[in-house]
Each structure stands twice: as structure tokens, then as C-alpha cells.
Short mmCIF file of C-alpha atoms (C1' of nucleotides) in Angstrom, two decimals:
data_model
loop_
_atom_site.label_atom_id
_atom_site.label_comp_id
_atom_site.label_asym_id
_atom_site.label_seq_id
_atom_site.Cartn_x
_atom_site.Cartn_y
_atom_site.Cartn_z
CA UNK B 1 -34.19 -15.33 0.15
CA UNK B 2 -30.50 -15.94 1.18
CA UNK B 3 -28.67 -14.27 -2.08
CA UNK B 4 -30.57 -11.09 -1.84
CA UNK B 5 -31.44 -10.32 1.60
CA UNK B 6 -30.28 -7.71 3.19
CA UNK B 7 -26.61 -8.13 4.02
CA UNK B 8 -24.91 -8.70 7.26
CA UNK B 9 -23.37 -5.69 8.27
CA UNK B 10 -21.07 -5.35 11.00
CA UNK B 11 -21.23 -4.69 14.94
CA UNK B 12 -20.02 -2.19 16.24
CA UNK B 13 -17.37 -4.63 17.95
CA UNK B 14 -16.64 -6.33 14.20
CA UNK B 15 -16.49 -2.64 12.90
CA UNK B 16 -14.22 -1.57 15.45
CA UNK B 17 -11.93 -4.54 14.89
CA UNK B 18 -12.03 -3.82 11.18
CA UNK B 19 -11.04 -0.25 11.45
CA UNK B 20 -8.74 -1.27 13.77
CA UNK B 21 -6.78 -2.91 11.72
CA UNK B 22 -6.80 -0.88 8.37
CA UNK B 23 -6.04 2.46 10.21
CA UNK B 24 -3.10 0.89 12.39
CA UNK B 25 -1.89 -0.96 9.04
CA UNK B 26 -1.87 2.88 7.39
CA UNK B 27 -0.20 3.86 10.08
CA UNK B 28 2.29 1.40 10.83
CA UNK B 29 3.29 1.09 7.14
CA UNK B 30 3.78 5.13 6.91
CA UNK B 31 5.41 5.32 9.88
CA UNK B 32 7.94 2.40 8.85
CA UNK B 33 8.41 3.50 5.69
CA UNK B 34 9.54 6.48 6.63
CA UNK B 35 11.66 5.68 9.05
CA UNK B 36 13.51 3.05 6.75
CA UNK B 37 13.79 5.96 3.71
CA UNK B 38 15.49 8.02 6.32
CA UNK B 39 17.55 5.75 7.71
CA UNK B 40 19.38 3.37 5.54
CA UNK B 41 17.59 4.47 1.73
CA UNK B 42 15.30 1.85 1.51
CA UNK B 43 11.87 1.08 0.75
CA UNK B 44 9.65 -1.08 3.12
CA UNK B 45 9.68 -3.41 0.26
CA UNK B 46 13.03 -3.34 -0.47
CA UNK B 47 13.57 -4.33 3.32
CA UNK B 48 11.18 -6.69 3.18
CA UNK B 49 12.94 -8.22 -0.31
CA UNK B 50 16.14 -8.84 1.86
CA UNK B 51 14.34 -10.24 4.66
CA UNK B 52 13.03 -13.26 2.70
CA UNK B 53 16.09 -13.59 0.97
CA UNK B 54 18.43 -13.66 3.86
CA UNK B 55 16.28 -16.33 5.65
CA UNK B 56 16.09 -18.49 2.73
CA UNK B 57 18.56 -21.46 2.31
CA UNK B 58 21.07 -20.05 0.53
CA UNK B 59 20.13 -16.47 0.98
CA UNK B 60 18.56 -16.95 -2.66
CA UNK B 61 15.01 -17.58 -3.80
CA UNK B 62 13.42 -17.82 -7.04
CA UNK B 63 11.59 -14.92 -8.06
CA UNK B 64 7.94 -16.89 -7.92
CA UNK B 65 8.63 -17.70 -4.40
CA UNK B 66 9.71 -14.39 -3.84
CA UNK B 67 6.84 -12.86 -5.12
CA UNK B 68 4.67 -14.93 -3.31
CA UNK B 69 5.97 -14.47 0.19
CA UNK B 70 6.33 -10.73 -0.46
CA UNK B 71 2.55 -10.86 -1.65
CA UNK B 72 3.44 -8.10 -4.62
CA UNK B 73 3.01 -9.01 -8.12
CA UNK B 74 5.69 -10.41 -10.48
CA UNK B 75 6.16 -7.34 -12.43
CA UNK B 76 6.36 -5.23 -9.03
CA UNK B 77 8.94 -7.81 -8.02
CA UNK B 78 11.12 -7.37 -11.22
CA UNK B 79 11.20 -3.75 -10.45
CA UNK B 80 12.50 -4.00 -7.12
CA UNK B 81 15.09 -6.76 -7.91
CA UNK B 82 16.43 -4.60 -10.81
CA UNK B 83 17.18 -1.72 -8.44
CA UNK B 84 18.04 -3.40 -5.74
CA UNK B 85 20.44 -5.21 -8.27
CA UNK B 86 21.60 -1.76 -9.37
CA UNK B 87 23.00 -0.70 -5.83
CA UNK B 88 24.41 -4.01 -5.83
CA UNK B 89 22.53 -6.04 -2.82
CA UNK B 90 20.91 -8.38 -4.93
CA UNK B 91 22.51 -10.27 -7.71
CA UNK B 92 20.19 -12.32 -10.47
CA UNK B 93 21.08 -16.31 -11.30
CA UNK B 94 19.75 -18.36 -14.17
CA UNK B 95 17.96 -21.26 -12.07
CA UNK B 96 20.21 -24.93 -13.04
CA UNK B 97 17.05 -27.24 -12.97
CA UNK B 98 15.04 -24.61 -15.00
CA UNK B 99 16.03 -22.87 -17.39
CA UNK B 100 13.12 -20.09 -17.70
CA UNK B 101 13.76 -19.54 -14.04
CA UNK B 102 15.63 -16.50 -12.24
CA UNK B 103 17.10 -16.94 -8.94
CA UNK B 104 17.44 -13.45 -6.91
CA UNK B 105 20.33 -14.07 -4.76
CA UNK B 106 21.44 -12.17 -1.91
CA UNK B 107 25.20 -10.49 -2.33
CA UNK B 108 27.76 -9.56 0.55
CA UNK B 109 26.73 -6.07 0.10
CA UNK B 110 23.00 -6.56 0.41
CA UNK B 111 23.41 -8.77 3.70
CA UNK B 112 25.76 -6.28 5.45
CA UNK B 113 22.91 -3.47 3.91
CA UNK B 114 20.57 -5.75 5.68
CA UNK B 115 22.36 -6.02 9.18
CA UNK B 116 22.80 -2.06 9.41
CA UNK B 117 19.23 -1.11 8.72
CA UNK B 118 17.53 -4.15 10.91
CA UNK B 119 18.39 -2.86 14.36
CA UNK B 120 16.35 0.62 13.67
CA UNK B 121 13.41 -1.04 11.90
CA UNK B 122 13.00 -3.90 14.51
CA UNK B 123 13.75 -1.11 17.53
CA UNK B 124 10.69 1.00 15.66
CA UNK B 125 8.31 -1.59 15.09
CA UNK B 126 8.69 -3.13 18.88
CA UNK B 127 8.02 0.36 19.91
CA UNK B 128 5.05 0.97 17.77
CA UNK B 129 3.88 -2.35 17.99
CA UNK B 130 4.82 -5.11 20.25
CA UNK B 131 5.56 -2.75 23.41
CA UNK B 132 2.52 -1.89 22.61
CA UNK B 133 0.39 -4.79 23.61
CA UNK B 134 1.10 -7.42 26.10
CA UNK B 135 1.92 -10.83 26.06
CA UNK B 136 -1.57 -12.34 26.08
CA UNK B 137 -2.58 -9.46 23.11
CA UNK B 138 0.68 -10.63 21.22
CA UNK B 139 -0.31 -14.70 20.89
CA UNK B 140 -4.33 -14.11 20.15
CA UNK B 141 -3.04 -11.57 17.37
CA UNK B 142 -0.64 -13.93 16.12
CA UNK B 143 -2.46 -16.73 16.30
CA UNK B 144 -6.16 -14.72 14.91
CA UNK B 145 -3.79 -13.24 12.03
CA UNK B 146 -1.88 -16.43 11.18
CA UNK B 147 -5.63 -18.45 10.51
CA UNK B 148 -6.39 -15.20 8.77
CA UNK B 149 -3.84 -15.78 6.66
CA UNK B 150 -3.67 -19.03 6.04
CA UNK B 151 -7.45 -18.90 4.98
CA UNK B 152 -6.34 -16.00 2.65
CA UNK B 153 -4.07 -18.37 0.89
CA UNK B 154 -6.09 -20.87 0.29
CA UNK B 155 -8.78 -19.47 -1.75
CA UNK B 156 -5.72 -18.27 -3.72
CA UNK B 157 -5.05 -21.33 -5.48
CA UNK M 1 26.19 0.93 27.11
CA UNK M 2 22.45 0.76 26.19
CA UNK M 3 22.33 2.82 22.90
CA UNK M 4 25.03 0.70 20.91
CA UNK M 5 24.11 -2.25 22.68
CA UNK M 6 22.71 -5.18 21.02
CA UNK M 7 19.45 -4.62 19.79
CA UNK M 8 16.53 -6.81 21.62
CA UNK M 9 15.16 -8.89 18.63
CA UNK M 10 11.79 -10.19 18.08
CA UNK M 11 11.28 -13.74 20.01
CA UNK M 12 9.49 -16.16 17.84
CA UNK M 13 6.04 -15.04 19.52
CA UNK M 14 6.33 -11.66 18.59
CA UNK M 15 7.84 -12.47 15.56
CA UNK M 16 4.44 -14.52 14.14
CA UNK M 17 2.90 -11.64 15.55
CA UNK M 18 4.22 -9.26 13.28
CA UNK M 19 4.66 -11.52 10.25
CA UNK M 20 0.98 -12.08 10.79
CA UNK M 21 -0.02 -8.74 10.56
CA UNK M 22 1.87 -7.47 7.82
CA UNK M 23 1.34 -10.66 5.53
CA UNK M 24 -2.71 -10.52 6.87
CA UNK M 25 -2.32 -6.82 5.90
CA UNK M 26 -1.34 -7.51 2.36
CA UNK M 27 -3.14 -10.40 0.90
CA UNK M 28 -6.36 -8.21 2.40
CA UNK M 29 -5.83 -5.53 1.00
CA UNK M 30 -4.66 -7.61 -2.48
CA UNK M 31 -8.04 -9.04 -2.38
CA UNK M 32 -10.35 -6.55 -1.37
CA UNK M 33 -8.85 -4.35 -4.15
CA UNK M 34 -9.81 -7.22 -6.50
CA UNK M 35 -13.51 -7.33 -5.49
CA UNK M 36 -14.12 -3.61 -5.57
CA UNK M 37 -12.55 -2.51 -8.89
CA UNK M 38 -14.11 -5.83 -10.88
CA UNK M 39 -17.27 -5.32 -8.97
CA UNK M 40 -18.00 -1.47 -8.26
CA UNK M 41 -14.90 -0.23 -10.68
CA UNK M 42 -13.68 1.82 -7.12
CA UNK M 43 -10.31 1.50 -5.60
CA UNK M 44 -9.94 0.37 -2.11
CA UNK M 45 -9.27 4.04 -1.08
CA UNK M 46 -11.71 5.41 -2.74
CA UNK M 47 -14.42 2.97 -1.77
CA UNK M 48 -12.44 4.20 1.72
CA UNK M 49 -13.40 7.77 0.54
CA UNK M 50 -16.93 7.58 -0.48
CA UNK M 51 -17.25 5.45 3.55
CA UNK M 52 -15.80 8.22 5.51
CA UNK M 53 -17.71 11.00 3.89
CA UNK M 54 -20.57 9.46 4.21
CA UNK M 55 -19.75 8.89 8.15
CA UNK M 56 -19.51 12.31 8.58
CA UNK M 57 -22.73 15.13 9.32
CA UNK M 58 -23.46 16.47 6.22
CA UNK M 59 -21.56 13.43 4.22
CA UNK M 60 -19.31 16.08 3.83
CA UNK M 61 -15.38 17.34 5.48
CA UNK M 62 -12.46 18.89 5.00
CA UNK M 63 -9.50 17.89 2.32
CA UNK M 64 -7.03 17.92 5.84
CA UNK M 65 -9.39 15.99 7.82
CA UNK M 66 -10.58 13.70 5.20
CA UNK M 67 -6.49 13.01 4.50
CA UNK M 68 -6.09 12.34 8.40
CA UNK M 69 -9.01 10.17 8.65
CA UNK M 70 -7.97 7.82 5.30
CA UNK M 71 -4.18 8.23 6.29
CA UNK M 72 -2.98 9.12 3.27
CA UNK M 73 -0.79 12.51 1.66
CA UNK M 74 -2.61 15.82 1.30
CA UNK M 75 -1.62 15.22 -2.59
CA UNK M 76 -2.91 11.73 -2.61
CA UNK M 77 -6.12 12.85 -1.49
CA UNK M 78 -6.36 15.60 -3.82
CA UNK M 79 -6.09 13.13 -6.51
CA UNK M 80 -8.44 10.78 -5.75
CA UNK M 81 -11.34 13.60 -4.94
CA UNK M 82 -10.68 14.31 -8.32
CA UNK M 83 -11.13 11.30 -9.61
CA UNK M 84 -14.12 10.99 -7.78
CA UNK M 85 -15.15 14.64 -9.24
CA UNK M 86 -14.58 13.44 -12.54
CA UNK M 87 -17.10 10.52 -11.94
CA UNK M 88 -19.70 12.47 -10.04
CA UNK M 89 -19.47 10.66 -6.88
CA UNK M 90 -18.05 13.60 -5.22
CA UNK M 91 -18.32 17.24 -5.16
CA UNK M 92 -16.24 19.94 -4.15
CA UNK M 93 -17.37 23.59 -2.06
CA UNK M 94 -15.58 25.74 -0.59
CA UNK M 95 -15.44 26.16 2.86
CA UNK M 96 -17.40 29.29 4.39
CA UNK M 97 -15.14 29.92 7.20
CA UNK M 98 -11.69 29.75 5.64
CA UNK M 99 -11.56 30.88 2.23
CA UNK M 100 -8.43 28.57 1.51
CA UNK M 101 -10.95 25.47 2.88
CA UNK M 102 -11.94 23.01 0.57
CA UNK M 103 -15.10 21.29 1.31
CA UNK M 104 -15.05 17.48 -0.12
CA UNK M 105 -19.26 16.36 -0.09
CA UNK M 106 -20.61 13.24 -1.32
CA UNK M 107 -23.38 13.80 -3.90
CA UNK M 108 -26.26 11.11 -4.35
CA UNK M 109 -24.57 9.44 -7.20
CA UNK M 110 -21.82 9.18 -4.50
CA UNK M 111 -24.58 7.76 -1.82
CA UNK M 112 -25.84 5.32 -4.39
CA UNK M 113 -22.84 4.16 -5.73
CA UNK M 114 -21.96 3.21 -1.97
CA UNK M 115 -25.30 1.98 -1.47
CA UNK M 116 -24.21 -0.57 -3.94
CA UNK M 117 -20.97 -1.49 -3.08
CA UNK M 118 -21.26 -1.60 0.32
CA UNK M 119 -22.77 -5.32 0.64
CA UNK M 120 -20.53 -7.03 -1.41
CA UNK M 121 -17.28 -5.60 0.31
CA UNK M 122 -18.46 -6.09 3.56
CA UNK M 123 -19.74 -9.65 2.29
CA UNK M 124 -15.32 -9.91 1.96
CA UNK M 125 -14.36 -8.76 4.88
CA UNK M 126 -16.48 -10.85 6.87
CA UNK M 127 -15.74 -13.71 4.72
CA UNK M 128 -11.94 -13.23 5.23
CA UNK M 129 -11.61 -11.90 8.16
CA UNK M 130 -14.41 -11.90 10.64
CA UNK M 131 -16.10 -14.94 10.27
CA UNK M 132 -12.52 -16.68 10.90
CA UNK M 133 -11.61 -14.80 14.28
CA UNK M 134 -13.68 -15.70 17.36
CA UNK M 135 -15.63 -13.23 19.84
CA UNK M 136 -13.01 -13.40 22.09
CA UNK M 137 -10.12 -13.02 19.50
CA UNK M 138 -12.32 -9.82 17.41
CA UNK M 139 -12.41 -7.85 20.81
CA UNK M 140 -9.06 -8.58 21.52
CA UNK M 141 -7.65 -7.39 18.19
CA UNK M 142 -10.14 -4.17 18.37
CA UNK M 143 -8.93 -3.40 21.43
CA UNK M 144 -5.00 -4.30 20.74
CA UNK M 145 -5.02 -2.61 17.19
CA UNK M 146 -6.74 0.60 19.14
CA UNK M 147 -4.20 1.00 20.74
CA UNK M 148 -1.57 0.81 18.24
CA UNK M 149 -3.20 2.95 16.41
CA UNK M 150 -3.66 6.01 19.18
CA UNK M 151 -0.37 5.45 20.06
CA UNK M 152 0.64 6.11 16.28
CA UNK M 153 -1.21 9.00 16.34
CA UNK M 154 0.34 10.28 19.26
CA UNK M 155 3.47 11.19 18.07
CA UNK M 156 2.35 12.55 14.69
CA UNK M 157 1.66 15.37 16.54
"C1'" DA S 1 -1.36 48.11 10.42
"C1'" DC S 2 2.98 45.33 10.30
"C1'" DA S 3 5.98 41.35 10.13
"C1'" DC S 4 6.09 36.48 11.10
"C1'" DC S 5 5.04 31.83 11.43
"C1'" DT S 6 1.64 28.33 10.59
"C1'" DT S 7 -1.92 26.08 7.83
"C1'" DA S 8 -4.76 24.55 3.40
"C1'" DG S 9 -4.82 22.74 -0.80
"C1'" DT S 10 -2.78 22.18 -5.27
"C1'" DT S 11 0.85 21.35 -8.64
"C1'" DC S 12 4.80 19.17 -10.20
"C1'" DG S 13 8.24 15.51 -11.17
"C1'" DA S 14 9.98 11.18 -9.82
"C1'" DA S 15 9.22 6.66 -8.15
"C1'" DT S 16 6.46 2.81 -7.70
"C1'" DT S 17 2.62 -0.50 -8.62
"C1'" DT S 18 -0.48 -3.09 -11.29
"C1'" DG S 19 -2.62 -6.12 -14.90
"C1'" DA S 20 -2.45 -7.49 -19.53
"C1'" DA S 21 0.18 -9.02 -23.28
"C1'" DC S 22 4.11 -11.49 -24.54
"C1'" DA S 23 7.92 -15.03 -25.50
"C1'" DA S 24 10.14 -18.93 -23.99
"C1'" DC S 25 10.09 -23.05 -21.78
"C1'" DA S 26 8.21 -27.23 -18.75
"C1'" DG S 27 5.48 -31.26 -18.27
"C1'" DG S 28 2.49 -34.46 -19.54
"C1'" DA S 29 -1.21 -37.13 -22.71
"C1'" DG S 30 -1.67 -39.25 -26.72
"C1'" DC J 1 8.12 -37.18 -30.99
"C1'" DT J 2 4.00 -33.76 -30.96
"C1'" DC J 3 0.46 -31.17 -29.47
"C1'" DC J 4 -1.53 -28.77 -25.49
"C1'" DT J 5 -1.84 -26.62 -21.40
"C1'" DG J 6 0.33 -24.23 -17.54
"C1'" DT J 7 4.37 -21.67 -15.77
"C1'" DT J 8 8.14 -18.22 -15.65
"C1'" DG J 9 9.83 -13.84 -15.86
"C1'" DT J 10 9.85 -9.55 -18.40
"C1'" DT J 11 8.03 -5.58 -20.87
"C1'" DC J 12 4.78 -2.12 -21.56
"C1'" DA J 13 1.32 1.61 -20.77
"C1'" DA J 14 -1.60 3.43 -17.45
"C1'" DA J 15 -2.75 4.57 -12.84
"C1'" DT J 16 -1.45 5.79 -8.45
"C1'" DT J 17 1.55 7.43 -4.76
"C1'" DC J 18 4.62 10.43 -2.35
"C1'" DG J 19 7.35 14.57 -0.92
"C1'" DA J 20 8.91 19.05 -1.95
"C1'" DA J 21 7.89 23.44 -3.65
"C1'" DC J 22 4.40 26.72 -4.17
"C1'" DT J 23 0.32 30.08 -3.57
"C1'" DA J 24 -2.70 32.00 -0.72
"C1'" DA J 25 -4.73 32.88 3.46
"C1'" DG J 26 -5.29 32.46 8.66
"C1'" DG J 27 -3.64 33.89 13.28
"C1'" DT J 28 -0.60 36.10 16.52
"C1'" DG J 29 2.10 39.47 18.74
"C1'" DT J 30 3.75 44.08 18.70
#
DNA sequence: ACACCTTAGTTCGAATTTGAACAACAGGAG
DNA sequence: CTCCTGTTGTTCAAATTCGAACTAAGGTGT
């Protein structure tokens, strides 16, 4: 009677680790966002674009790759790249060993973008965040959310 | 010297800390989306929606408090209620103490429709989350992500 | 009663996101 | 080589999101 028993719902400790998260996510992404807008006219995802990029080999990636770290789609990703290559901190390059691939590489401009907007996003999300919680908090979470992760991955290929 | 100073960068605990969250945060929500819309034909938020009303005495609140509970724009919200109007899983009144109140109240399509979707989403989350975090790590993370999230809340106001 | 500031919800336009459809190519099996 | 299947990135229409402007009403002090 497995399938259709009734299902397991939560505890109240399960539901309060669940809500836990989503609100604080909400929160912390609204927060950020607006805070990034404000102060150096980007999105979160933007940010988050030249992140990758700068700590890639290279400070290029190809847009798959991209994609997939970001965790957007591919068409959301071709969005950002062409605007992000119209203010001119992100360049495109045809990929040598493939030639249906794009390589979104990371200009001058877009790292120095990059190094004036980090200090007030990191300062932000240490005060919202990691000040927050102490040490001990910090590793479970990292570790607990790194297997969550990971196990999220997997069932995606 | 402190306000131009260097800023105090994330050390590589806190750093998987936060990459964890927001990466956890996104391939979540990227899934859960999945489930609900091919299996209920509801968005995450309003699946979010239809939960909170139903929370509340009455199943029933107010467009402001409904917005502050989901996290979400005044506008956003108005959107999605109507949505939800338009599919009979939600009703609007107005409110009888403030004539500019609007009253958002689940109907019983709304409870049913819930009722339905409830197992399977929860079936997720404990799939992807819950079941992969340990007692010790869940209460950790409730507690943790609580306060994160008061904090946040803090200085909306 | 009056002016004044705040609050509630909606409307509007612009920006963003998504999945599906598409065209072009890669990488093998035969 | 040739067919076949899977990948790559883009385009497209539709849905959603946000913030700013707006209307209307509450609440306060005088």
C-alpha cells in the first residue's frame, strides 16, 4: 500500500527547516539584488555571470558550462551575455575545437566592473549571512547544502 | 582607515557556505518548478499561494500580508491572485474594516486543488532535501536559516 | 473640519525568464 | 563515406517579475 498511502508530511522541525530556507532565499536574493542594482547597475545574475567567468581558466567559459554553473537556462544565458556584451564586459569567441561552440569571455572592462562591485556585495552578504551564524552553523550548512547539491545534480543527468 | 580598507573576503569555509546555498537555492527551486507545473499545472509561487492561505484562519488574508508572507512585490502578488481568480482557486472580498482592503480567500476548488498537490511536492522536497540532511544537520539549518531570515526582516522595517 | 503624511492595491511599461522549435554541427556505428 | 543520434547556441512567443506612478482611503494633529 506504499504508492498510495498517505504521504509523509513534514515535522514541524523538517517544516521549519524547509521554510527556513525558502523565506531566507527570498530574502537574501531581494535584498542582494537590490543592493547590486543600486550600486554598480547590475543584476544578481549578471554578477553572478562574471563571477564564474573570472574564476575560470582564462576568464572564459563556454556558454554550456556557463549555463550550467549559473543553473539558468541556455536561452536565459544568451540574454544576459548579449547585454552584458552590449556594455562591453563580456566579449563572445567562436570555440577553436568546435565550431558550433561560443566561448563568453571576460573583457578588461568587465573584470575591473567586477572588482568595483565585489567589495559591496561580499560586505552585504557577510552581513546578512555569514555574521550571521557562527563557525560551527557555517561548516554543517556548507557541508548539508553541498550533499544537497550534489544529489541535485545527479538526478540531472 | 576602516571604510576604504580592504574588504574582509569570504575564507574558503564561508565561501562553500554561500556557494552552497545559492547553487542549493537554484537547482531547488529549478526542480520543484518542474514537478508542480507538469504535475498540478501551478507555479512554485502559486502552489506557495494556495499554502499560505490555507495556513491562515479563515484560509483567507490580506493582499499586503499575503505579499510579506510569500516575499514577493505588491504587483507580483496582484498578478498571480489573478491568475488564481481566473482559475477559481482563489477568490477575492473586500475587506470590512478598510474599504481600500482587499481580502485574498481560498475557495474549495482552491482547497482541493492543494489537497492534490500537496503530496507529490512534499514527496520532492523530502526527496531532495530532507531525506539527505541528518537530524542534527535539519535543526541546525532551521535554526541558522531562522535567523537569517529575522535578521532580514529586521531592517526592512 | 482641515491639511498632511502614510498605507492599500492596482495599473502600466520595461526587463527578464522559460521551454519549445529550430538550424548547424559533432561523433560514432555500420 | 553515410546515416543517426545527441549537442550547441539562438530565436521566438508567452508568461512572469519588478519598480514607479497612480487612485483612493486611513489616521493624525491642529
Amino acid at each position: 500500500m506504499s504508492p498510495l498511502s498517505e504521504p509523509r508530511w513534514l515535522d514541524p522541525d523538517e517544516a521549519a527547516a524547509w521554510r527556513g530556507f525558502v523565506t531566507a532565499s527570498n530574502l537574501l536574493n531581494r535584498r542582494l539584488e537590490r543592493q547590486l542594482k543600486e550600486d554598480s547597475g547590475l543584476s544578481h545574475q549578471q554578477y553572478e555571470i562574471l563571477v564564474h567567468l573570472s574564476a575560470a581558466p582564462g576568464g572564459s567559459l563556454r556558454m554550456t558550462e556557463l549555463a550550467d554553473n549559473l543553473v539558468t537556462s541556455k536561452s536565459g544565458l544568451t540574454y544576459q551575455v548579449t547585454q552584458l556584451e552590449r556594455i562591453g564586459l563580456v566579449a563572445r569567441r567562436s570555440c577553436p575545437s568546435d565550431i558550433r561552440g561560443v566561448i563568453a569571455e571576460l573583457t578588461d572592462q568587465g573584470r575591473e566592473a567586477l572588482r568595483q562591485a565585489a567589495p559591496g556585495h561580499v560586505a552585504l552578504v557577510r552581513e546578512l549571512l555569514i555574521d550571521v551564524l557562527s563557525r560551527e552553523q557555517l561548516a554543517v550548512l556548507a557541508e548539508g547544502l553541498g550533499a544537497v547539491s550534489a544529489r541535485l545534480r545527479l538526478d540531472e543527468a
